Steps between C-alpha positions, in 0.01 A plus 500: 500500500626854386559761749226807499835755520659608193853312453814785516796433346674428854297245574496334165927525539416297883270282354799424203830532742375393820571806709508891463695720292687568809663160526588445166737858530612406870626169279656634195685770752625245723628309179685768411612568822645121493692541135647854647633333776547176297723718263654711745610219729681283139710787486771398739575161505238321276666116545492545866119655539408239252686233668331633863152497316526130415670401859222678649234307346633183497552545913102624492415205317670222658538585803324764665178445298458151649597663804223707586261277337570228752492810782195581380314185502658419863304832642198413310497184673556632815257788443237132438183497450281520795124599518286836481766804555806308565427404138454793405874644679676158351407614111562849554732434748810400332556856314564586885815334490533523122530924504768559777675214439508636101584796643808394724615263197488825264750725780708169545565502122578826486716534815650179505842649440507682829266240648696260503845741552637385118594873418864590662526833312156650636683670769800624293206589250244703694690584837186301622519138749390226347375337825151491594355403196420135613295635792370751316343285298388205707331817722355576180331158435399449806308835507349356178388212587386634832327734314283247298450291804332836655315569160358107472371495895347856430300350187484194679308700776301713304346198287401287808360853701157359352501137631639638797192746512246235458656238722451765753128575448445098500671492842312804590181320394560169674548723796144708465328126472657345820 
């Protein structure tokens, strides 16, 4: 059945590509953004970046990928599946582990360097220590996944405040009758 509303050319272009306008220039800018820097970063050493590229993905694929897949199903099971809302938290759950732990892998990856105290010349290069960075960054995941704990109990609250609410007024009921 046709629509009573006049088709525009914006939402024939959704109906055709999916999405807005919007998304298809936020894609073709971020492309280009990608070849610039693409481009930009072959300048220098183009066996090495290209050589880096490859190592990179082959370490994603074999070994981290499986990794965090087999991480990932562990906290789903221990997430289970249990009845009414503790169903509900086990599905949904998960991403409460998934986001700060994410999160902590990204600043590991990044820091890992000084993380792990593999950079000698950081002092001699910036005037700055290079201690600390280990506990700055367990304090960091910790306040992450503390964080989503507080988050998931909050939720966790909120969506049982009505069976809480009317297993109250039954007790309060049984009461009235006795």
């Amino acid at each position: 059945m046709r629509s009573p509303l006049p088709d525009t050319a914006g939402m024939a272009f959704r109906r055709r590509y999916g999405a807005s306008p919007l998304h298809l220039l936020l894609v073709l800018a971020s492309f280009a953004l990608a070849v610039y820097a693409g481009l930009r970063l072959l300048k220098g050493d183009t066996l090495g970046v290209a050589l880096w590229f490859v190592g990179a993905a082959l370490l994603h694929d074999l070994v981290l990928l499986p990794l965090y897949s087999v991480t990932d199903r562990a906290v789903q099971a221990a997430f289970g599946s249990a009845p009414d809302v503790a169903h509900h938290v086990g599905r949904v759950g998960v991403n409460y582990v998934r986001v700060p732990a994410f999160v902590a892998g990204v600043l590991l990856l990044v820091w890992w360097p000084l993380i792990l105290r593999r950079v000698d010349h950081f002092t001699a290069a910036t005037g700055l220590p290079a201690d600390g960075f280990l506990a700055r960054w367990l304090l960091i995941t910790a306040g992450l996944f503390a964080g989503s704990a507080a988050v998931l109990l909050a939720r966790t609250w909120q969506r049982t405040r009505p069976a809480r609410r009317a297993a109250r007024a039954q007790a309060r009921a049984r009461r009235a009758t006795k």
